[in-house]
Amino acid sequence: MTTRIPQTERQRPLGTAFGYRSTAADVLAGHDLSGSTAVVTGGYSGLGLETTRALVGAGARVVVPARRPDAAAAAVAGLEGVEVDALDLSDLDSVAAFSARMRADGRLVDLVIDAAAVMATPPQRTAQGWELQFGTNHLGHFAMVAGLSGLLSRGARVVSYSSVGHFRSPVRFDDLGFDAEPYDPWVAYGQSKSANALFAVGLDQRGAAHGVHAFSVHPGGIMTELQRHMPFEDKLARGWIDEDGTPNPAFKTPAQGAATALWAATAPELAERGGVYGEDNDISVVVSDDATDVAAGGVKEWAIDTDAADRLWALSVTATGVEPFEG
């Protein structure tokens, strides 16, 4: 690994030309991705679908691995250069099978955008017995990137969807599965989003020698299928919708929500800022671990801490049986 620069030193806003309402098309304007291949999990719904559309519009070919391939194929019908394959992130055997098919195909991969996620689910376990949100949002993506790491081109970028939801919890290394404490769906979600950010830190540290960089992003508040496990009354009480079900106008559109990940995937100014967490198309400021103002944003140090990233990396290698850039 290269000499470590503390993530807090990298985590300094750049003052980009984009902002809260910038769209996927805005941040990709002027980028020619012809000849490149992207893998976008969840690339057939919500932010993922907007990401797929924008990448295709810039000339990229896009592989969309999906738990529901038929639904995915219907959603991306008419988008030239999009392929759908089967992948269930909550089942490591399914992840391994997808990765093996990609390796057999042999094409280099230039972008990986980990957009798929579950949020605030009832207590459930993955096929391998992990708490569902941690297992799906983090371990599934970790295993997929590990399986694809030999295909990543020099200059490739991996973008992990985190969230301001990481404010709710660091990675609970001593009780990942809520065996010692009662299950809280929002704490479980927060843990998984902290893990997504830490994965970007760990992956960048190890990928830099191969010319691969990783980033994590908070896309912003957007109403998508991600909220499908939330009761109407809960969304109403949080002010996310009104009594007619109309989203809060402060929320972003899916096209706006997809922008930050695409900015992280293509912005030349991030070449020396690997591992950073971004939002609103810029690098986020670091906030104290007791900060509670999610509207103000920022990233908590526990989500970019290099020691925590190393601990999570070791745990993930053991849990999945695979490791990016090894073997």
mmCIF file of C-alpha atoms in Angstrom:
data_model
loop_
_atom_site.group_PDB
_atom_site.id
_atom_site.type_symbol
_atom_site.label_atom_id
_atom_site.label_comp_id
_atom_site.label_asym_id
_atom_site.label_seq_id
_atom_site.Cartn_x
_atom_site.Cartn_y
_atom_site.Cartn_z
ATOM 1 C CA MET A 1 0.000 0.000 0.000
ATOM 2 C CA THR A 2 1.079 3.580 -0.543
ATOM 3 C CA THR A 3 1.994 5.881 2.334
ATOM 4 C CA ARG A 4 -1.148 6.798 4.167
ATOM 5 C CA ILE A 5 -2.453 10.321 4.259
ATOM 6 C CA PRO A 6 -5.072 10.744 7.009
ATOM 7 C CA GLN A 7 -8.520 10.798 5.454
ATOM 8 C CA THR A 8 -9.342 13.927 7.441
ATOM 9 C CA GLU A 9 -6.603 15.700 5.455
ATOM 10 C CA ARG A 10 -8.131 14.617 2.146
ATOM 11 C CA GLN A 11 -11.638 15.466 3.313
ATOM 12 C CA ARG A 12 -11.599 19.131 2.275
ATOM 13 C CA PRO A 13 -14.256 20.633 -0.029
ATOM 14 C CA LEU A 14 -13.000 21.728 -3.432
ATOM 15 C CA GLY A 15 -15.615 24.346 -4.315
ATOM 16 C CA THR A 16 -16.798 22.692 -7.535
ATOM 17 C CA ALA A 17 -18.972 24.218 -10.240
ATOM 18 C CA PHE A 18 -21.841 21.923 -9.230
ATOM 19 C CA GLY A 19 -24.252 21.970 -6.326
ATOM 20 C CA TYR A 20 -27.327 20.564 -4.623
ATOM 21 C CA ARG A 21 -29.587 20.725 -7.689
ATOM 22 C CA SER A 22 -27.054 19.661 -10.314
ATOM 23 C CA THR A 23 -28.163 16.635 -12.334
ATOM 24 C CA ALA A 24 -26.466 13.546 -13.669
ATOM 25 C CA ALA A 25 -26.453 15.141 -17.129
ATOM 26 C CA ASP A 26 -24.843 18.291 -15.724
ATOM 27 C CA VAL A 27 -21.866 16.511 -14.174
ATOM 28 C CA LEU A 28 -21.282 14.265 -17.205
ATOM 29 C CA ALA A 29 -21.478 17.087 -19.742
ATOM 30 C CA GLY A 30 -18.245 17.067 -21.730
ATOM 31 C CA HIS A 31 -17.254 13.552 -20.647
ATOM 32 C CA ASP A 32 -16.862 11.021 -23.436
ATOM 33 C CA LEU A 33 -17.090 7.525 -21.968
ATOM 34 C CA SER A 34 -17.117 5.729 -25.309
ATOM 35 C CA GLY A 35 -15.378 2.379 -25.069
ATOM 36 C CA SER A 36 -15.728 2.158 -21.301
ATOM 37 C CA THR A 37 -17.691 -0.413 -19.325
ATOM 38 C CA ALA A 38 -19.546 0.320 -16.106
ATOM 39 C CA VAL A 39 -21.194 -2.009 -13.610
ATOM 40 C CA VAL A 40 -24.109 -0.397 -11.766
ATOM 41 C CA THR A 41 -25.864 -2.389 -9.055
ATOM 42 C CA GLY A 42 -29.490 -1.357 -8.769
ATOM 43 C CA GLY A 43 -29.092 0.210 -12.189
ATOM 44 C CA TYR A 44 -32.699 -0.365 -13.163
ATOM 45 C CA SER A 45 -34.552 1.608 -10.483
ATOM 46 C CA GLY A 46 -34.467 5.046 -8.895
ATOM 47 C CA LEU A 47 -30.995 6.583 -8.723
ATOM 48 C CA GLY A 48 -29.478 3.531 -10.352
ATOM 49 C CA LEU A 49 -31.658 3.853 -13.426
ATOM 50 C CA GLU A 50 -30.810 7.547 -13.752
ATOM 51 C CA THR A 51 -27.146 6.573 -13.445
ATOM 52 C CA THR A 52 -27.493 3.988 -16.199
ATOM 53 C CA ARG A 53 -29.240 6.470 -18.489
ATOM 54 C CA ALA A 54 -26.578 9.115 -17.929
ATOM 55 C CA LEU A 55 -23.700 6.704 -18.519
ATOM 56 C CA VAL A 56 -25.239 5.397 -21.726
ATOM 57 C CA GLY A 57 -25.792 8.981 -22.827
ATOM 58 C CA ALA A 58 -22.066 9.619 -22.359
ATOM 59 C CA GLY A 59 -21.182 6.581 -24.471
ATOM 60 C CA ALA A 60 -20.522 3.884 -21.865
ATOM 61 C CA ARG A 61 -21.683 0.301 -21.973
ATOM 62 C CA VAL A 62 -23.418 -0.634 -18.717
ATOM 63 C CA VAL A 63 -23.847 -3.980 -17.020
ATOM 64 C CA VAL A 64 -26.818 -3.977 -14.651
ATOM 65 C CA PRO A 65 -26.720 -6.893 -12.204
ATOM 66 C CA ALA A 66 -30.174 -7.343 -10.712
ATOM 67 C CA ARG A 67 -32.027 -9.493 -8.207
ATOM 68 C CA ARG A 68 -35.030 -9.338 -10.558
ATOM 69 C CA PRO A 69 -33.525 -9.650 -14.048
ATOM 70 C CA ASP A 70 -36.894 -9.621 -15.836
ATOM 71 C CA ALA A 71 -37.938 -6.388 -14.118
ATOM 72 C CA ALA A 72 -34.525 -4.903 -14.816
ATOM 73 C CA ALA A 73 -34.684 -5.809 -18.492
ATOM 74 C CA ALA A 74 -38.092 -4.140 -18.791
ATOM 75 C CA ALA A 75 -36.850 -0.994 -17.034
ATOM 76 C CA VAL A 76 -33.810 -0.536 -19.280
ATOM 77 C CA ALA A 77 -35.521 -1.575 -22.508
ATOM 78 C CA GLY A 78 -34.604 0.851 -25.268
ATOM 79 C CA LEU A 79 -31.302 1.912 -23.679
ATOM 80 C CA GLU A 80 -28.607 0.927 -26.137
ATOM 81 C CA GLY A 81 -25.530 -0.714 -24.673
ATOM 82 C CA VAL A 82 -27.121 -2.006 -21.462
ATOM 83 C CA GLU A 83 -26.851 -5.646 -20.391
ATOM 84 C CA VAL A 84 -28.728 -7.250 -17.509
ATOM 85 C CA ASP A 85 -27.389 -10.131 -15.438
ATOM 86 C CA ALA A 86 -28.591 -11.925 -12.330
ATOM 87 C CA LEU A 87 -27.225 -10.909 -8.915
ATOM 88 C CA ASP A 88 -28.667 -11.136 -5.415
ATOM 89 C CA LEU A 89 -26.397 -9.126 -3.110
ATOM 90 C CA SER A 90 -27.884 -10.844 -0.073
ATOM 91 C CA ASP A 91 -26.538 -14.221 -1.251
ATOM 92 C CA LEU A 92 -22.756 -14.543 -1.570
ATOM 93 C CA ASP A 93 -23.169 -17.600 -3.815
ATOM 94 C CA SER A 94 -25.123 -15.444 -6.267
ATOM 95 C CA VAL A 95 -22.434 -12.751 -6.051
ATOM 96 C CA ALA A 96 -19.717 -15.309 -6.781
ATOM 97 C CA ALA A 97 -21.640 -16.656 -9.780
ATOM 98 C CA PHE A 98 -22.088 -13.168 -11.251
ATOM 99 C CA SER A 99 -18.417 -12.326 -10.758
ATOM 100 C CA ALA A 100 -17.389 -15.605 -12.385
ATOM 101 C CA ARG A 101 -19.509 -14.833 -15.452
ATOM 102 C CA MET A 102 -17.918 -11.396 -15.713
ATOM 103 C CA ARG A 103 -14.427 -12.888 -15.466
ATOM 104 C CA ALA A 104 -15.264 -15.484 -18.106
ATOM 105 C CA ASP A 105 -16.374 -12.660 -20.409
ATOM 106 C CA GLY A 106 -13.028 -10.996 -19.797
ATOM 107 C CA ARG A 107 -13.903 -7.366 -20.513
ATOM 108 C CA LEU A 108 -12.147 -4.726 -18.479
ATOM 109 C CA VAL A 109 -14.360 -2.707 -16.139
ATOM 110 C CA ASP A 110 -13.748 1.037 -15.857
ATOM 111 C CA LEU A 111 -16.456 2.073 -13.392
ATOM 112 C CA VAL A 112 -18.297 0.296 -10.602
ATOM 113 C CA ILE A 113 -21.148 2.140 -8.934
ATOM 114 C CA ASP A 114 -22.618 0.351 -5.942
ATOM 115 C CA ALA A 115 -26.071 1.940 -5.923
ATOM 116 C CA ALA A 116 -28.253 -0.967 -4.774
ATOM 117 C CA ALA A 117 -29.355 -1.033 -1.127
ATOM 118 C CA VAL A 118 -32.046 -1.977 1.316
ATOM 119 C CA MET A 119 -33.162 0.393 4.073
ATOM 120 C CA ALA A 120 -34.922 0.069 7.428
ATOM 121 C CA THR A 121 -35.960 -3.520 6.813
ATOM 122 C CA PRO A 122 -37.648 -5.769 9.362
ATOM 123 C CA PRO A 123 -35.156 -8.064 11.118
ATOM 124 C CA GLN A 124 -33.929 -10.516 8.499
ATOM 125 C CA ARG A 125 -30.793 -12.463 7.648
ATOM 126 C CA THR A 126 -28.908 -13.025 4.415
ATOM 127 C CA ALA A 127 -28.460 -16.469 2.905
ATOM 128 C CA GLN A 128 -25.211 -16.749 4.869
ATOM 129 C CA GLY A 129 -26.775 -15.553 8.143
ATOM 130 C CA TRP A 130 -25.652 -11.918 8.335
ATOM 131 C CA GLU A 131 -27.993 -9.103 9.354
ATOM 132 C CA LEU A 132 -29.702 -8.217 6.080
ATOM 133 C CA GLN A 133 -28.736 -4.555 5.715
ATOM 134 C CA PHE A 134 -25.071 -5.071 6.606
ATOM 135 C CA GLY A 135 -24.911 -8.245 4.543
ATOM 136 C CA THR A 136 -26.582 -6.773 1.459
ATOM 137 C CA ASN A 137 -25.366 -3.189 1.464
ATOM 138 C CA HIS A 138 -21.788 -3.926 2.480
ATOM 139 C CA LEU A 139 -20.756 -7.581 2.283
ATOM 140 C CA GLY A 140 -22.508 -8.210 -1.026
ATOM 141 C CA HIS A 141 -20.778 -5.252 -2.643
ATOM 142 C CA PHE A 142 -17.442 -6.106 -1.029
ATOM 143 C CA ALA A 143 -17.612 -9.617 -2.484
ATOM 144 C CA MET A 144 -18.687 -8.351 -5.903
ATOM 145 C CA VAL A 145 -15.852 -5.834 -6.137
ATOM 146 C CA ALA A 146 -13.416 -8.513 -4.964
ATOM 147 C CA GLY A 147 -14.629 -10.812 -7.707
ATOM 148 C CA LEU A 148 -14.259 -8.083 -10.327
ATOM 149 C CA SER A 149 -10.993 -6.576 -9.061
ATOM 150 C CA GLY A 150 -8.881 -8.466 -11.592
ATOM 151 C CA LEU A 151 -10.936 -6.856 -14.371
ATOM 152 C CA LEU A 152 -10.626 -3.285 -13.127
ATOM 153 C CA SER A 153 -8.712 -1.174 -15.620
ATOM 154 C CA ARG A 154 -5.891 1.108 -14.625
ATOM 155 C CA GLY A 155 -7.718 4.359 -13.880
ATOM 156 C CA ALA A 156 -10.922 2.579 -12.835
ATOM 157 C CA ARG A 157 -13.061 4.040 -10.082
ATOM 158 C CA VAL A 158 -15.396 2.361 -7.615
ATOM 159 C CA VAL A 159 -18.130 4.512 -6.059
ATOM 160 C CA SER A 160 -19.921 3.261 -2.973
ATOM 161 C CA TYR A 161 -23.304 4.689 -2.068
ATOM 162 C CA SER A 162 -23.195 5.671 1.589
ATOM 163 C CA SER A 163 -25.693 8.077 3.156
ATOM 164 C CA VAL A 164 -26.107 10.705 5.828
ATOM 165 C CA GLY A 165 -27.790 7.753 7.501
ATOM 166 C CA HIS A 166 -24.285 6.838 8.661
ATOM 167 C CA PHE A 167 -24.839 9.458 11.390
ATOM 168 C CA ARG A 168 -26.971 6.867 13.191
ATOM 169 C CA SER A 169 -24.227 4.368 13.902
ATOM 170 C CA PRO A 170 -20.614 3.417 13.358
ATOM 171 C CA VAL A 171 -19.895 -0.190 12.457
ATOM 172 C CA ARG A 172 -20.859 -2.161 15.570
ATOM 173 C CA PHE A 173 -17.938 -4.583 15.505
ATOM 174 C CA ASP A 174 -18.956 -6.185 18.801
ATOM 175 C CA ASP A 175 -22.602 -6.732 17.808
ATOM 176 C CA LEU A 176 -22.982 -6.597 14.009
ATOM 177 C CA GLY A 177 -26.106 -8.725 14.006
ATOM 178 C CA PHE A 178 -27.931 -7.234 17.013
ATOM 179 C CA ASP A 179 -27.520 -10.407 19.009
ATOM 180 C CA ALA A 180 -26.765 -8.578 22.256
ATOM 181 C CA GLU A 181 -29.166 -5.644 21.797
ATOM 182 C CA PRO A 182 -32.665 -5.350 20.297
ATOM 183 C CA TYR A 183 -32.739 -4.829 16.556
ATOM 184 C CA ASP A 184 -33.241 -1.241 15.409
ATOM 185 C CA PRO A 185 -33.803 -0.940 11.639
ATOM 186 C CA TRP A 186 -32.383 2.577 11.473
ATOM 187 C CA VAL A 187 -29.284 1.780 13.500
ATOM 188 C CA ALA A 188 -28.758 -1.253 11.274
ATOM 189 C CA TYR A 189 -29.090 0.954 8.203
ATOM 190 C CA GLY A 190 -26.676 3.498 9.674
ATOM 191 C CA GLN A 191 -24.133 0.772 10.396
ATOM 192 C CA SER A 192 -24.314 -0.451 6.812
ATOM 193 C CA LYS A 193 -23.835 3.068 5.450
ATOM 194 C CA SER A 194 -20.801 3.643 7.679
ATOM 195 C CA ALA A 195 -19.485 0.341 6.333
ATOM 196 C CA ASN A 196 -20.007 1.549 2.743
ATOM 197 C CA ALA A 197 -17.888 4.626 3.441
ATOM 198 C CA LEU A 198 -15.181 2.632 5.224
ATOM 199 C CA PHE A 199 -15.063 0.202 2.319
ATOM 200 C CA ALA A 200 -14.156 3.083 0.001
ATOM 201 C CA VAL A 201 -11.344 4.085 2.365
ATOM 202 C CA GLY A 202 -9.955 0.566 2.557
ATOM 203 C CA LEU A 203 -10.386 -0.147 -1.140
ATOM 204 C CA ASP A 204 -8.643 3.047 -2.186
ATOM 205 C CA GLN A 205 -5.675 2.305 0.052
ATOM 206 C CA ARG A 206 -5.251 -1.091 -1.567
ATOM 207 C CA GLY A 207 -6.321 -0.214 -5.090
ATOM 208 C CA ALA A 208 -4.111 2.828 -5.604
ATOM 209 C CA ALA A 209 -1.111 0.657 -6.483
ATOM 210 C CA HIS A 210 -3.222 -0.827 -9.287
ATOM 211 C CA GLY A 211 -4.390 2.571 -10.511
ATOM 212 C CA VAL A 212 -7.846 2.051 -8.983
ATOM 213 C CA HIS A 213 -9.499 4.621 -6.735
ATOM 214 C CA ALA A 214 -12.624 4.438 -4.608
ATOM 215 C CA PHE A 215 -15.045 7.005 -3.204
ATOM 216 C CA SER A 216 -18.238 7.066 -1.167
ATOM 217 C CA VAL A 217 -21.141 9.465 -1.544
ATOM 218 C CA HIS A 218 -24.346 10.625 0.065
ATOM 219 C CA PRO A 219 -26.797 11.165 -2.817
ATOM 220 C CA GLY A 220 -29.188 13.356 -0.816
ATOM 221 C CA GLY A 221 -32.804 12.883 0.162
ATOM 222 C CA ILE A 222 -34.798 11.350 -2.704
ATOM 223 C CA MET A 223 -38.032 9.380 -2.714
ATOM 224 C CA THR A 224 -37.407 6.072 -4.474
ATOM 225 C CA GLU A 225 -38.130 2.378 -3.994
ATOM 226 C CA LEU A 226 -35.511 2.457 -1.216
ATOM 227 C CA GLN A 227 -38.289 3.606 1.147
ATOM 228 C CA ARG A 228 -40.520 0.636 0.326
ATOM 229 C CA HIS A 229 -40.220 -0.828 3.834
ATOM 230 C CA MET A 230 -41.376 2.397 5.497
ATOM 231 C CA PRO A 231 -45.047 2.805 6.425
ATOM 232 C CA PHE A 232 -46.848 5.804 4.922
ATOM 233 C CA GLU A 233 -47.383 7.203 8.430
ATOM 234 C CA ASP A 234 -43.666 7.101 9.164
ATOM 235 C CA LYS A 235 -42.776 9.020 6.012
ATOM 236 C CA LEU A 236 -45.528 11.531 6.788
ATOM 237 C CA ALA A 237 -44.318 12.018 10.371
ATOM 238 C CA ARG A 238 -40.761 12.623 9.158
ATOM 239 C CA GLY A 239 -41.978 15.290 6.745
ATOM 240 C CA TRP A 240 -40.779 13.324 3.745
ATOM 241 C CA ILE A 241 -44.223 13.415 2.137
ATOM 242 C CA ASP A 242 -47.472 15.297 2.644
ATOM 243 C CA GLU A 243 -50.897 13.762 3.254
ATOM 244 C CA ASP A 244 -51.359 13.279 -0.486
ATOM 245 C CA GLY A 245 -48.105 11.357 -0.702
ATOM 246 C CA THR A 246 -46.285 14.161 -2.522
ATOM 247 C CA PRO A 247 -42.552 14.248 -1.686
ATOM 248 C CA ASN A 248 -41.134 17.174 0.252
ATOM 249 C CA PRO A 249 -39.993 19.759 -2.345
ATOM 250 C CA ALA A 250 -36.638 19.984 -0.543
ATOM 251 C CA PHE A 251 -35.880 16.468 -1.752
ATOM 252 C CA LYS A 252 -33.834 15.938 -4.873
ATOM 253 C CA THR A 253 -35.143 14.346 -8.029
ATOM 254 C CA PRO A 254 -33.604 10.987 -8.978
ATOM 255 C CA ALA A 255 -31.570 12.738 -11.680
ATOM 256 C CA GLN A 256 -30.188 15.150 -9.079
ATOM 257 C CA GLY A 257 -29.588 12.338 -6.616
ATOM 258 C CA ALA A 258 -27.548 10.387 -9.161
ATOM 259 C CA ALA A 259 -25.227 13.322 -9.810
ATOM 260 C CA THR A 260 -22.766 13.037 -6.926
ATOM 261 C CA ALA A 261 -21.845 9.411 -7.622
ATOM 262 C CA LEU A 262 -21.260 10.238 -11.292
ATOM 263 C CA TRP A 263 -19.199 13.262 -10.312
ATOM 264 C CA ALA A 264 -17.068 11.038 -8.077
ATOM 265 C CA ALA A 265 -16.778 8.518 -10.907
ATOM 266 C CA THR A 266 -15.450 11.025 -13.444
ATOM 267 C CA ALA A 267 -14.142 14.237 -11.814
ATOM 268 C CA PRO A 268 -10.445 14.719 -12.688
ATOM 269 C CA GLU A 269 -9.940 16.826 -9.549
ATOM 270 C CA LEU A 270 -10.434 13.713 -7.419
ATOM 271 C CA ALA A 271 -7.421 11.926 -8.863
ATOM 272 C CA GLU A 272 -5.396 12.592 -5.706
ATOM 273 C CA ARG A 273 -8.300 12.476 -3.248
ATOM 274 C CA GLY A 274 -9.106 8.769 -3.147
ATOM 275 C CA GLY A 275 -11.249 7.403 -0.341
ATOM 276 C CA VAL A 276 -13.131 10.628 0.306
ATOM 277 C CA TYR A 277 -16.838 10.921 1.104
ATOM 278 C CA GLY A 278 -18.811 13.393 -0.971
ATOM 279 C CA GLU A 279 -22.224 15.022 -1.180
ATOM 280 C CA ASP A 280 -23.810 17.656 -3.415
ATOM 281 C CA ASN A 281 -21.022 17.130 -5.962
ATOM 282 C CA ASP A 282 -18.169 18.075 -3.678
ATOM 283 C CA ILE A 283 -16.072 16.593 -0.901
ATOM 284 C CA SER A 284 -17.845 16.776 2.460
ATOM 285 C CA VAL A 285 -16.564 18.416 5.612
ATOM 286 C CA VAL A 286 -15.788 16.282 8.670
ATOM 287 C CA VAL A 287 -18.235 16.738 11.543
ATOM 288 C CA SER A 288 -17.971 15.634 15.149
ATOM 289 C CA ASP A 289 -19.148 12.173 16.072
ATOM 290 C CA ASP A 290 -21.880 13.687 18.276
ATOM 291 C CA ALA A 291 -23.302 15.814 15.431
ATOM 292 C CA THR A 292 -27.033 15.260 14.907
ATOM 293 C CA ASP A 293 -27.966 17.802 12.228
ATOM 294 C CA VAL A 294 -28.382 15.546 9.224
ATOM 295 C CA ALA A 295 -29.667 18.459 7.145
ATOM 296 C CA ALA A 296 -26.262 20.138 7.498
ATOM 297 C CA GLY A 297 -24.568 17.018 6.175
ATOM 298 C CA GLY A 298 -20.899 16.193 6.468
ATOM 299 C CA VAL A 299 -19.144 12.965 7.325
ATOM 300 C CA LYS A 300 -18.397 11.600 10.771
ATOM 301 C CA GLU A 301 -14.839 10.552 11.431
ATOM 302 C CA TRP A 302 -15.950 7.020 12.292
ATOM 303 C CA ALA A 303 -16.950 6.584 8.635
ATOM 304 C CA ILE A 304 -13.514 7.525 7.265
ATOM 305 C CA ASP A 305 -11.263 6.224 10.050
ATOM 306 C CA THR A 306 -8.410 4.171 8.584
ATOM 307 C CA ASP A 307 -8.128 1.842 11.586
ATOM 308 C CA ALA A 308 -11.863 1.081 11.415
ATOM 309 C CA ALA A 309 -11.509 0.581 7.653
ATOM 310 C CA ASP A 310 -8.740 -1.975 8.216
ATOM 311 C CA ARG A 311 -10.786 -3.777 10.858
ATOM 312 C CA LEU A 312 -13.809 -3.896 8.572
ATOM 313 C CA TRP A 313 -11.653 -5.089 5.681
ATOM 314 C CA ALA A 314 -10.314 -8.031 7.687
ATOM 315 C CA LEU A 315 -13.810 -8.912 8.890
ATOM 316 C CA SER A 316 -15.169 -8.734 5.339
ATOM 317 C CA VAL A 317 -12.444 -10.965 3.910
ATOM 318 C CA THR A 318 -13.244 -13.562 6.559
ATOM 319 C CA ALA A 319 -17.003 -13.244 6.019
ATOM 320 C CA THR A 320 -16.909 -13.491 2.227
ATOM 321 C CA GLY A 321 -13.844 -15.626 1.621
ATOM 322 C CA VAL A 322 -12.587 -13.225 -1.065
ATOM 323 C CA GLU A 323 -10.400 -10.129 -1.096
ATOM 324 C CA PRO A 324 -10.046 -7.379 -3.716
ATOM 325 C CA PHE A 325 -6.684 -7.443 -5.525
ATOM 326 C CA GLU A 326 -5.678 -10.775 -3.989
ATOM 327 C CA GLY A 327 -5.444 -14.103 -5.789
#
